[in-house]
CSV table of C-alpha atoms in Angstrom, one decimal:
chain,number,residue,atom,x,y,z
A,1,ASP,CA,-19.7,-77.4,60.9
A,2,LYS,CA,-18.0,-74.1,60.0
A,3,GLU,CA,-17.1,-75.1,56.4
A,4,GLU,CA,-20.8,-75.3,55.4
A,5,LYS,CA,-21.5,-72.0,53.7
A,6,LYS,CA,-25.0,-71.2,52.7
A,7,THR,CA,-25.8,-71.5,49.1
A,8,THR,CA,-29.2,-69.7,49.0
A,9,LEU,CA,-31.0,-66.8,50.6
A,10,PRO,CA,-33.9,-67.3,53.1
A,11,ALA,CA,-36.4,-65.8,50.6
A,12,PRO,CA,-36.6,-65.1,46.9
A,13,MET,CA,-36.8,-61.5,45.7
A,14,PHE,CA,-40.2,-60.0,45.0
A,15,SER,CA,-41.2,-58.5,41.7
A,16,ARG,CA,-40.2,-55.0,40.8
A,17,ASN,CA,-42.7,-54.9,37.9
A,18,ASP,CA,-45.5,-53.1,39.6
A,19,PHE,CA,-43.3,-50.2,40.7
A,20,SER,CA,-43.1,-47.1,38.6
A,21,VAL,CA,-39.4,-46.3,38.5
A,22,TRP,CA,-40.0,-43.5,36.1
A,23,GLY,CA,-42.3,-41.6,38.4
A,24,PHE,CA,-39.6,-41.6,40.9
A,25,LEU,CA,-36.6,-41.0,38.8
A,26,LYS,CA,-37.8,-38.1,36.6
A,27,LYS,CA,-37.3,-35.9,39.6
A,28,CYS,CA,-33.7,-36.8,39.6
A,29,ILE,CA,-32.4,-36.1,36.1
A,30,GLY,CA,-28.8,-34.8,36.1
A,31,MET,CA,-28.6,-35.0,39.9
A,32,GLU,CA,-26.0,-36.9,41.8
A,33,LEU,CA,-27.8,-39.9,43.2
A,34,SER,CA,-26.0,-40.2,46.5
A,35,LYS,CA,-28.0,-37.3,47.8
A,36,ILE,CA,-31.3,-39.0,47.0
A,37,THR,CA,-33.1,-41.6,49.2
A,38,MET,CA,-34.1,-44.4,46.8
A,39,PRO,CA,-37.1,-46.6,47.5
A,40,ILE,CA,-36.0,-50.0,48.8
A,41,VAL,CA,-37.4,-52.0,45.8
A,42,PHE,CA,-34.3,-50.9,43.9
A,43,ASN,CA,-32.0,-52.6,46.4
A,44,GLU,CA,-30.4,-55.9,46.9
A,45,PRO,CA,-30.0,-57.2,50.5
A,46,LEU,CA,-26.3,-56.4,50.9
A,47,SER,CA,-24.5,-53.2,52.0
A,48,PHE,CA,-22.0,-51.6,49.6
A,49,LEU,CA,-19.3,-52.7,52.1
A,50,GLN,CA,-20.3,-56.3,51.4
A,51,ARG,CA,-20.4,-55.6,47.7
A,52,ILE,CA,-16.8,-54.4,47.7
A,53,THR,CA,-15.8,-57.5,49.6
A,54,GLU,CA,-16.7,-59.4,46.4
A,55,TYR,CA,-13.4,-58.1,44.9
A,56,MET,CA,-11.9,-61.0,47.0
A,57,GLU,CA,-13.8,-63.8,45.4
A,58,HIS,CA,-10.8,-64.9,43.2
A,59,THR,CA,-8.1,-64.4,45.8
A,60,TYR,CA,-6.4,-67.6,44.6
A,61,LEU,CA,-5.0,-65.5,41.7
A,62,ILE,CA,-3.0,-63.3,44.1
A,63,HIS,CA,-1.8,-66.4,46.0
A,64,LYS,CA,-0.6,-67.8,42.7
A,65,ALA,CA,1.1,-64.5,41.7
A,66,CYS,CA,3.0,-64.6,45.0
A,67,THR,CA,4.7,-67.9,43.9
A,68,LEU,CA,6.0,-66.7,40.5
A,69,SER,CA,9.5,-65.5,40.0
A,70,ASP,CA,8.9,-63.6,36.7
A,71,SER,CA,7.4,-60.1,37.0
A,72,ILE,CA,5.6,-60.2,33.7
A,73,GLU,CA,3.9,-63.5,34.7
A,74,ARG,CA,2.9,-62.0,38.1
A,75,MET,CA,1.4,-59.0,36.2
A,76,GLN,CA,-0.7,-61.4,34.1
A,77,LEU,CA,-2.3,-62.8,37.2
A,78,VAL,CA,-2.7,-59.3,38.8
A,79,ALA,CA,-4.5,-58.3,35.6
A,80,ALA,CA,-6.7,-61.4,35.8
A,81,PHE,CA,-7.4,-60.5,39.4
A,82,ALA,CA,-8.3,-56.9,38.5
A,83,VAL,CA,-10.8,-58.2,35.9
A,84,SER,CA,-12.2,-61.0,38.1
A,85,ALA,CA,-12.8,-58.4,40.9
A,86,VAL,CA,-15.5,-56.7,38.9
A,87,ALA,CA,-17.0,-59.9,37.3
A,88,SER,CA,-19.7,-60.2,39.9
A,89,GLN,CA,-21.2,-56.9,38.7
A,90,TRP,CA,-22.7,-58.9,35.7
A,91,ASP,CA,-26.5,-58.7,35.8
A,92,ARG,CA,-26.4,-57.3,39.4
A,93,THR,CA,-29.0,-54.6,38.8
A,94,GLY,CA,-30.1,-54.3,42.4
A,95,LYS,CA,-28.5,-51.4,44.2
A,96,PRO,CA,-26.6,-52.2,47.4
A,97,PHE,CA,-27.7,-50.4,50.5
A,98,ASN,CA,-25.7,-47.2,51.3
A,99,PRO,CA,-23.6,-47.9,54.3
A,100,LEU,CA,-24.3,-45.8,57.4
A,101,LEU,CA,-21.4,-43.7,58.6
A,102,GLY,CA,-19.3,-45.9,60.9
A,103,GLU,CA,-20.7,-49.2,59.5
A,104,THR,CA,-18.1,-52.0,59.2
A,105,PHE,CA,-17.9,-55.4,57.6
A,106,GLU,CA,-15.4,-58.1,58.2
A,107,LEU,CA,-14.7,-61.3,56.4
A,108,THR,CA,-12.4,-64.1,57.4
A,109,ARG,CA,-11.8,-67.0,55.0
A,110,ASP,CA,-9.4,-69.4,56.5
A,111,GLU,CA,-9.6,-71.8,53.5
A,112,GLU,CA,-8.7,-69.0,51.1
A,113,GLY,CA,-6.1,-67.6,53.5
A,114,TYR,CA,-7.2,-64.0,54.1
A,115,HIS,CA,-9.2,-61.6,56.1
A,116,MET,CA,-10.7,-58.2,55.3
A,117,ILE,CA,-12.2,-55.3,57.1
A,118,SER,CA,-14.1,-52.3,55.6
A,119,GLU,CA,-15.5,-49.2,57.1
A,120,GLN,CA,-17.8,-46.4,55.9
A,121,VAL,CA,-15.5,-43.5,56.5
A,122,SER,CA,-17.5,-40.6,55.0
A,123,HIS,CA,-21.2,-40.0,54.3
A,124,HIS,CA,-21.1,-37.0,52.0
A,125,PRO,CA,-19.5,-38.0,49.7
A,126,PRO,CA,-20.0,-41.7,50.5
A,127,ILE,CA,-16.6,-43.3,50.8
A,128,SER,CA,-15.9,-46.9,51.8
A,129,ALA,CA,-12.4,-47.9,52.8
A,130,PHE,CA,-11.2,-51.5,52.9
A,131,TYR,CA,-8.1,-53.5,53.8
A,132,SER,CA,-7.5,-57.2,53.3
A,133,GLU,CA,-4.4,-59.2,53.9
A,134,SER,CA,-3.3,-62.8,53.6
A,135,LEU,CA,-3.1,-64.7,56.9
A,136,ASN,CA,0.5,-65.6,56.2
A,137,GLN,CA,1.5,-62.0,55.3
A,138,ASP,CA,2.1,-62.7,51.7
A,139,PHE,CA,0.0,-59.8,50.4
A,140,SER,CA,-2.2,-56.9,51.3
A,141,PHE,CA,-4.9,-55.4,49.1
A,142,HIS,CA,-6.5,-52.2,50.1
A,143,GLY,CA,-8.2,-49.0,48.8
A,144,SER,CA,-11.2,-46.8,49.1
A,145,ILE,CA,-14.2,-46.3,46.8
A,146,TYR,CA,-16.4,-43.4,46.3
A,147,PRO,CA,-19.1,-44.6,43.8
A,148,LYS,CA,-20.0,-41.4,42.0
A,149,LEU,CA,-23.5,-42.1,40.5
A,150,LYS,CA,-25.0,-40.0,37.7
A,151,PHE,CA,-28.4,-40.4,36.1
A,152,TRP,CA,-28.6,-39.8,32.4
A,153,GLY,CA,-32.3,-40.3,31.6
A,154,LYS,CA,-32.1,-43.9,30.5
A,155,SER,CA,-29.1,-45.1,32.4
A,156,VAL,CA,-27.3,-44.7,35.7
A,157,GLU,CA,-23.5,-44.4,35.4
A,158,ALA,CA,-21.3,-45.3,38.4
A,159,GLU,CA,-17.7,-44.0,38.5
A,160,PRO,CA,-15.8,-45.9,41.2
A,161,LYS,CA,-13.4,-43.2,42.3
A,162,GLY,CA,-10.4,-44.5,44.3
A,163,THR,CA,-7.2,-46.4,44.0
A,164,MET,CA,-6.8,-50.2,44.4
A,165,THR,CA,-3.4,-51.1,45.8
A,166,LEU,CA,-2.0,-54.6,45.9
A,167,GLU,CA,1.3,-55.3,47.7
A,168,LEU,CA,3.2,-58.6,47.4
A,169,SER,CA,5.6,-58.6,50.3
A,170,LYS,CA,7.9,-61.4,49.2
A,171,HIS,CA,8.6,-59.6,45.9
A,172,ARG,CA,8.6,-56.1,47.6
A,173,GLU,CA,6.1,-55.1,44.9
A,174,ALA,CA,3.2,-52.7,44.8
A,175,TYR,CA,0.6,-52.5,42.0
A,176,THR,CA,-2.1,-49.8,41.7
A,177,TRP,CA,-5.1,-49.3,39.4
A,178,THR,CA,-8.6,-47.9,39.3
A,179,ASN,CA,-11.7,-49.8,38.4
A,180,PRO,CA,-13.7,-49.3,35.2
A,181,MET,CA,-16.9,-47.3,34.9
A,182,CYS,CA,-20.1,-49.2,35.3
A,183,CYS,CA,-23.4,-48.4,33.6
A,184,VAL,CA,-26.9,-49.8,34.3
A,185,HIS,CA,-29.1,-49.3,31.2
A,186,ASN,CA,-32.9,-49.1,30.9
A,187,VAL,CA,-33.6,-47.9,34.4
A,188,ILE,CA,-36.9,-46.5,33.2
A,189,LEU,CA,-38.1,-49.0,30.6
A,190,GLY,CA,-37.1,-52.4,29.3
A,191,LYS,CA,-34.8,-54.9,30.8
A,192,LEU,CA,-32.0,-53.7,33.0
A,193,TRP,CA,-28.5,-54.6,31.7
A,194,ILE,CA,-25.0,-53.7,32.8
A,195,GLU,CA,-22.0,-52.6,30.9
A,196,GLN,CA,-18.5,-51.7,32.2
A,197,TYR,CA,-16.1,-49.6,30.2
A,198,GLY,CA,-13.0,-47.5,30.3
A,199,THR,CA,-9.2,-48.0,30.5
A,200,VAL,CA,-7.7,-49.7,33.5
A,201,GLU,CA,-4.0,-49.1,33.9
A,202,ILE,CA,-2.2,-51.4,36.3
A,203,VAL,CA,1.3,-50.1,37.3
A,204,ASN,CA,4.0,-52.2,39.0
A,205,HIS,CA,5.8,-49.5,41.0
A,206,SER,CA,8.9,-51.6,41.6
A,207,THR,CA,9.7,-52.7,38.0
A,208,GLY,CA,7.9,-50.1,35.9
A,209,ASP,CA,5.9,-52.8,34.2
A,210,LYS,CA,2.4,-51.7,33.1
A,211,CYS,CA,-0.7,-53.5,32.0
A,212,VAL,CA,-3.2,-51.4,30.0
A,213,LEU,CA,-6.7,-53.0,29.9
A,214,ASN,CA,-9.5,-51.7,27.7
A,215,PHE,CA,-13.0,-52.6,28.9
A,216,LYS,CA,-14.9,-52.0,25.7
A,217,PRO,CA,-18.3,-50.2,25.5
A,218,CYS,CA,-20.7,-52.5,23.6
A,219,GLY,CA,-20.6,-50.4,20.4
A,220,MET,CA,-23.3,-50.0,17.7
A,221,PHE,CA,-23.8,-53.7,17.0
A,222,GLY,CA,-23.1,-55.1,20.4
A,223,LYS,CA,-20.1,-57.0,19.1
A,224,GLU,CA,-17.8,-55.6,21.8
A,225,LEU,CA,-20.2,-56.3,24.8
A,226,HIS,CA,-18.2,-57.3,27.9
A,227,ARG,CA,-14.9,-57.5,26.0
A,228,VAL,CA,-11.6,-56.7,27.6
A,229,GLU,CA,-8.4,-56.4,25.7
A,230,GLY,CA,-5.0,-55.0,26.5
A,231,HIS,CA,-1.3,-55.7,26.8
A,232,ILE,CA,1.6,-55.8,29.3
A,233,GLN,CA,4.7,-53.7,28.7
A,234,ASP,CA,7.9,-53.3,30.6
A,235,LYS,CA,9.4,-49.9,31.6
A,236,SER,CA,11.0,-49.5,28.1
A,237,LYS,CA,7.5,-49.9,26.6
A,238,LYS,CA,8.3,-53.3,25.0
A,239,LYS,CA,5.1,-55.3,24.7
A,240,HIS,CA,5.3,-58.7,26.3
A,241,GLN,CA,1.8,-60.2,26.4
A,242,VAL,CA,-1.6,-59.4,25.0
A,243,ILE,CA,-4.5,-60.0,27.4
A,244,TYR,CA,-8.0,-60.6,26.0
A,245,GLY,CA,-11.3,-62.1,27.1
A,246,LYS,CA,-14.6,-60.9,28.7
A,247,TRP,CA,-15.0,-59.7,32.2
A,248,THR,CA,-18.2,-61.9,32.5
A,249,GLU,CA,-16.4,-65.0,31.4
A,250,CYS,CA,-12.6,-65.5,31.2
A,251,VAL,CA,-9.2,-63.9,30.5
A,252,TYR,CA,-6.4,-65.3,28.3
A,253,SER,CA,-2.9,-64.1,27.6
A,254,ILE,CA,-0.9,-64.7,24.4
A,255,GLU,CA,2.3,-63.5,22.7
A,256,PRO,CA,1.7,-60.2,20.8
A,257,LYS,CA,3.1,-61.5,17.5
A,258,VAL,CA,0.7,-64.5,17.5
A,259,TYR,CA,-2.1,-62.2,18.4
A,260,GLU,CA,-1.4,-59.8,15.6
A,261,VAL,CA,-1.1,-62.6,13.0
A,262,ASN,CA,-4.5,-64.0,14.2
A,263,LYS,CA,-6.1,-60.5,14.0
A,264,LYS,CA,-4.9,-60.0,10.4
A,265,ALA,CA,-6.2,-63.4,9.3
A,266,GLU,CA,-9.5,-62.7,10.9
A,267,LYS,CA,-9.8,-59.4,9.1
A,268,LYS,CA,-8.9,-61.0,5.8
A,269,SER,CA,-11.6,-63.7,6.1
A,270,GLY,CA,-14.1,-61.0,6.8
A,271,GLY,CA,-14.2,-61.8,10.5
A,272,ASP,CA,-17.8,-61.7,11.6
A,273,SER,CA,-20.1,-61.6,8.6
A,274,LYS,CA,-23.2,-62.3,10.7
A,275,LYS,CA,-25.6,-59.4,10.7
A,276,HIS,CA,-25.6,-58.0,14.2
A,277,LYS,CA,-28.7,-56.2,15.1
A,278,GLN,CA,-28.2,-52.5,15.8
A,279,VAL,CA,-28.4,-51.6,19.4
A,280,LYS,CA,-28.9,-47.9,19.6
A,281,SER,CA,-32.6,-47.0,19.3
A,282,VAL,CA,-33.5,-44.7,16.5
A,283,ARG,CA,-36.3,-43.0,18.4
A,284,GLY,CA,-34.9,-41.5,21.6
A,285,ASP,CA,-37.6,-42.5,24.0
A,286,ASP,CA,-37.6,-46.3,24.0
A,287,ALA,CA,-35.3,-48.8,25.6
A,288,ASP,CA,-31.7,-49.4,24.6
A,289,GLU,CA,-32.0,-53.2,24.0
A,290,MET,CA,-29.2,-55.2,25.4
A,291,PRO,CA,-27.4,-56.7,22.4
A,292,ASP,CA,-27.6,-60.5,22.1
A,293,VAL,CA,-24.6,-61.8,23.9
A,294,GLN,CA,-22.3,-63.1,21.2
A,295,GLU,CA,-20.7,-66.5,21.2
A,296,THR,CA,-18.2,-67.0,24.0
A,297,VAL,CA,-14.6,-65.9,23.8
A,298,THR,CA,-12.8,-67.6,21.0
A,299,MET,CA,-9.5,-68.9,22.2
A,300,ILE,CA,-6.6,-68.2,19.9
A,301,PRO,CA,-4.3,-71.2,19.6
A,302,GLY,CA,-1.2,-70.7,21.8
A,303,SER,CA,-3.1,-68.7,24.5
A,304,THR,CA,-2.9,-69.4,28.2
A,305,LEU,CA,-6.1,-69.3,30.3
A,306,LEU,CA,-5.5,-67.0,33.3
A,307,TRP,CA,-9.0,-66.9,34.9
A,308,ARG,CA,-12.5,-68.3,34.3
A,309,VAL,CA,-15.6,-67.2,36.2
A,310,ALA,CA,-17.3,-69.6,38.5
A,311,PRO,CA,-20.9,-70.5,37.3
A,312,ARG,CA,-23.7,-68.8,39.2
A,313,PRO,CA,-26.0,-71.0,41.4
A,314,PRO,CA,-29.0,-72.3,39.5
A,315,HIS,CA,-31.5,-70.2,41.5
A,316,SER,CA,-29.4,-67.0,41.1
A,317,THR,CA,-32.1,-65.2,39.0
A,318,GLN,CA,-34.6,-65.4,41.9
A,319,MET,CA,-31.9,-64.2,44.3
A,320,TYR,CA,-30.8,-60.8,42.9
A,321,ASN,CA,-28.4,-62.6,40.5
A,322,PHE,CA,-26.0,-63.3,43.4
A,323,THR,CA,-22.9,-65.4,42.9
A,324,ASN,CA,-22.3,-68.2,45.4
A,325,PHE,CA,-19.8,-66.0,47.1
A,326,ALA,CA,-22.4,-63.1,47.5
A,327,MET,CA,-24.9,-65.5,49.0
A,328,THR,CA,-22.7,-66.1,52.0
A,329,LEU,CA,-21.8,-62.5,52.8
A,330,ASN,CA,-24.7,-61.6,55.1
A,331,GLU,CA,-24.7,-64.9,56.9
A,332,LEU,CA,-24.7,-64.5,60.7
A,333,GLU,CA,-22.9,-67.6,61.9
A,334,PRO,CA,-23.6,-68.6,65.5
A,335,GLY,CA,-19.9,-68.1,66.4
A,336,MET,CA,-20.0,-64.5,65.2
A,337,ILE,CA,-22.5,-63.1,67.7
A,338,GLY,CA,-20.6,-61.1,70.4
A,339,VAL,CA,-17.4,-61.5,68.4
A,340,ILE,CA,-17.8,-59.3,65.4
A,341,ALA,CA,-18.0,-55.5,65.9
A,342,PRO,CA,-21.5,-54.2,66.8
A,343,THR,CA,-21.2,-51.9,63.7
A,344,ASP,CA,-21.0,-55.0,61.3
A,345,CYS,CA,-23.6,-54.8,58.6
A,346,ARG,CA,-24.7,-58.4,59.3
A,347,LEU,CA,-26.4,-56.9,62.3
A,348,ARG,CA,-28.1,-54.2,60.3
A,349,PRO,CA,-31.9,-54.7,60.6
A,350,ASP,CA,-33.2,-53.3,57.3
A,351,ILE,CA,-30.8,-55.5,55.2
A,352,ARG,CA,-31.7,-58.6,57.4
A,353,ALA,CA,-35.4,-58.0,56.9
A,354,MET,CA,-35.1,-57.6,53.2
A,355,GLU,CA,-33.0,-60.8,52.9
A,356,ASN,CA,-35.8,-62.6,54.8
A,357,GLY,CA,-38.3,-61.3,52.3
A,358,ASP,CA,-40.1,-58.9,54.7
A,359,ILE,CA,-40.1,-55.7,52.6
A,360,ASP,CA,-42.3,-53.6,54.8
A,361,THR,CA,-40.1,-54.0,57.9
A,362,ALA,CA,-37.1,-53.5,55.7
A,363,SER,CA,-38.5,-50.2,54.5
A,364,GLN,CA,-39.5,-48.9,58.0
A,365,GLU,CA,-36.1,-49.9,59.4
A,366,LYS,CA,-34.2,-48.2,56.5
A,367,GLU,CA,-36.1,-45.0,57.3
A,368,ARG,CA,-35.5,-45.3,61.0
A,369,LEU,CA,-31.8,-45.9,60.5
A,370,GLU,CA,-31.4,-43.0,58.1
A,371,GLU,CA,-33.3,-40.7,60.5
A,372,LYS,CA,-31.1,-41.9,63.4
A,373,GLN,CA,-28.0,-41.0,61.3
A,374,ARG,CA,-29.4,-37.5,60.5
A,375,PHE,CA,-30.2,-36.9,64.2
A,376,ALA,CA,-26.7,-38.0,65.3
A,377,ARG,CA,-25.2,-35.6,62.6
A,378,ARG,CA,-27.3,-32.7,63.9
A,379,GLU,CA,-26.2,-33.4,67.5
A,380,ARG,CA,-22.6,-33.4,66.4
A,381,ALA,CA,-23.1,-30.1,64.6
A,382,LYS,CA,-24.6,-28.6,67.8
A,383,ASP,CA,-21.6,-29.6,69.8
A,384,GLU,CA,-19.2,-28.7,67.0
A,385,GLU,CA,-17.9,-32.2,67.2
A,386,GLU,CA,-16.1,-33.8,64.2
A,387,TRP,CA,-16.9,-37.4,63.3
A,388,SER,CA,-13.9,-39.6,63.9
A,389,THR,CA,-13.3,-42.8,61.9
A,390,ARG,CA,-12.2,-45.9,63.8
A,391,TRP,CA,-10.1,-48.2,61.7
A,392,PHE,CA,-8.9,-46.0,58.8
A,393,GLN,CA,-7.3,-42.5,58.6
A,394,GLN,CA,-7.1,-40.1,55.7
A,395,GLY,CA,-3.7,-40.0,54.1
A,396,ASN,CA,-2.0,-40.3,50.7
A,397,ASN,CA,-1.3,-43.4,48.8
A,398,ARG,CA,2.4,-44.0,49.2
A,399,TYR,CA,2.8,-45.1,45.6
A,400,THR,CA,0.6,-42.7,43.6
A,401,GLY,CA,0.4,-39.8,46.1
A,402,ALA,CA,-3.4,-39.6,45.5
A,403,ALA,CA,-5.7,-39.0,48.5
A,404,ASP,CA,-6.5,-42.4,50.1
A,405,TRP,CA,-7.7,-44.0,53.4
A,406,ILE,CA,-5.0,-45.9,55.3
A,407,TYR,CA,-5.8,-48.8,57.6
A,408,LYS,CA,-4.7,-48.0,61.2
A,409,GLY,CA,-4.7,-51.6,62.3
A,410,GLY,CA,-6.2,-53.2,65.4
A,411,TYR,CA,-9.6,-54.2,64.2
A,412,PHE,CA,-9.0,-57.9,64.8
A,413,ASP,CA,-7.9,-57.3,68.4
A,414,ARG,CA,-11.6,-57.2,69.0
A,415,ARG,CA,-11.7,-54.2,71.4
A,416,TYR,CA,-15.0,-52.6,70.4
A,417,SER,CA,-16.1,-50.7,73.6
A,418,ASP,CA,-16.1,-47.2,72.1
A,419,LEU,CA,-17.9,-47.9,68.8
A,420,PRO,CA,-20.9,-45.7,67.9
A,421,ASP,CA,-24.4,-47.0,68.2
A,422,ILE,CA,-25.6,-46.8,64.6
A,423,TYR,CA,-28.4,-49.4,64.4
């Protein structure tokens, strides 16, 4: 029965405890990590192409936005979607596999009414392009991501360079934004934890409405951990709604006046008098402890709930902290074989071996695939041959003018005779 999606992985993850991360990483301080081959124990058994597919977990928010006649109300849901798209990062401290050049991933979800295709379009720098659209042509959501990783001694910071574009055809609207920064703390010592921060500005290019969202860094006492706060304004800069919540949990909207009154009252009553323990370590060489996660988001009376995260499956912690959605992404259903492109990462042997708990095979296969890729690159250089992407071409985003990768179409016609042999 096609509807039955798997809810667990074939094997639990193995312990990373007996592996000296520091011995490996001290060679890399200040370097850009995409140039370094990381040992497989840092990984989770998904390709980065599958990881970006997780943006689509809460597609119902876009479907709902399509049905609304008011542009501010649509923006509320687009903002909720933008936050929900990065929610699966929470506690996901395993590194996805770097996609091989030419690798692809497709996902069709009939019940959620969309399909998506992604391709690794560049290797140095690593760029992944994706395109998804609703099956009834209501919307398309597309973009490209270059995850620029920097290592800072205790933490690894990822800047997801690239524009997200959401087009709602019925409303002839396009929204663009870029995702927040993501930081993994304590890569050397202590418990790994994840923080996302930065300003995300969503622009409606048809109406001039804008939503400015602040993903807050956790701050000295950890009070701001995971918090998101922002507002929606129209083209004359009039504030219409305040958006608040946590990217790990939920997002609300409320009228600005009500929000301000509530804030003032909170300040007057001394707000949070509880002593928060200080986060930043005094000595520079020990771990930055993750702040205790504060109580859940307090709903201000008069707020509307826009989005709430789905709970993780009970065995998630033994399964790389995957969500239910992530658990299904590498599943090779019987009907897929001979139908999906031969470059699809479900067919990639190192990820498959790791998912099955066979770490030695995974490690050997990863090395073999990387060597195969290097060999192919040397051969192309000899023949002065350029790599040509299959499903996307370089271009400019038609709304922002920024460099982008544009879907050429045709993937779902299933003509795959000239695809490269990458596995």
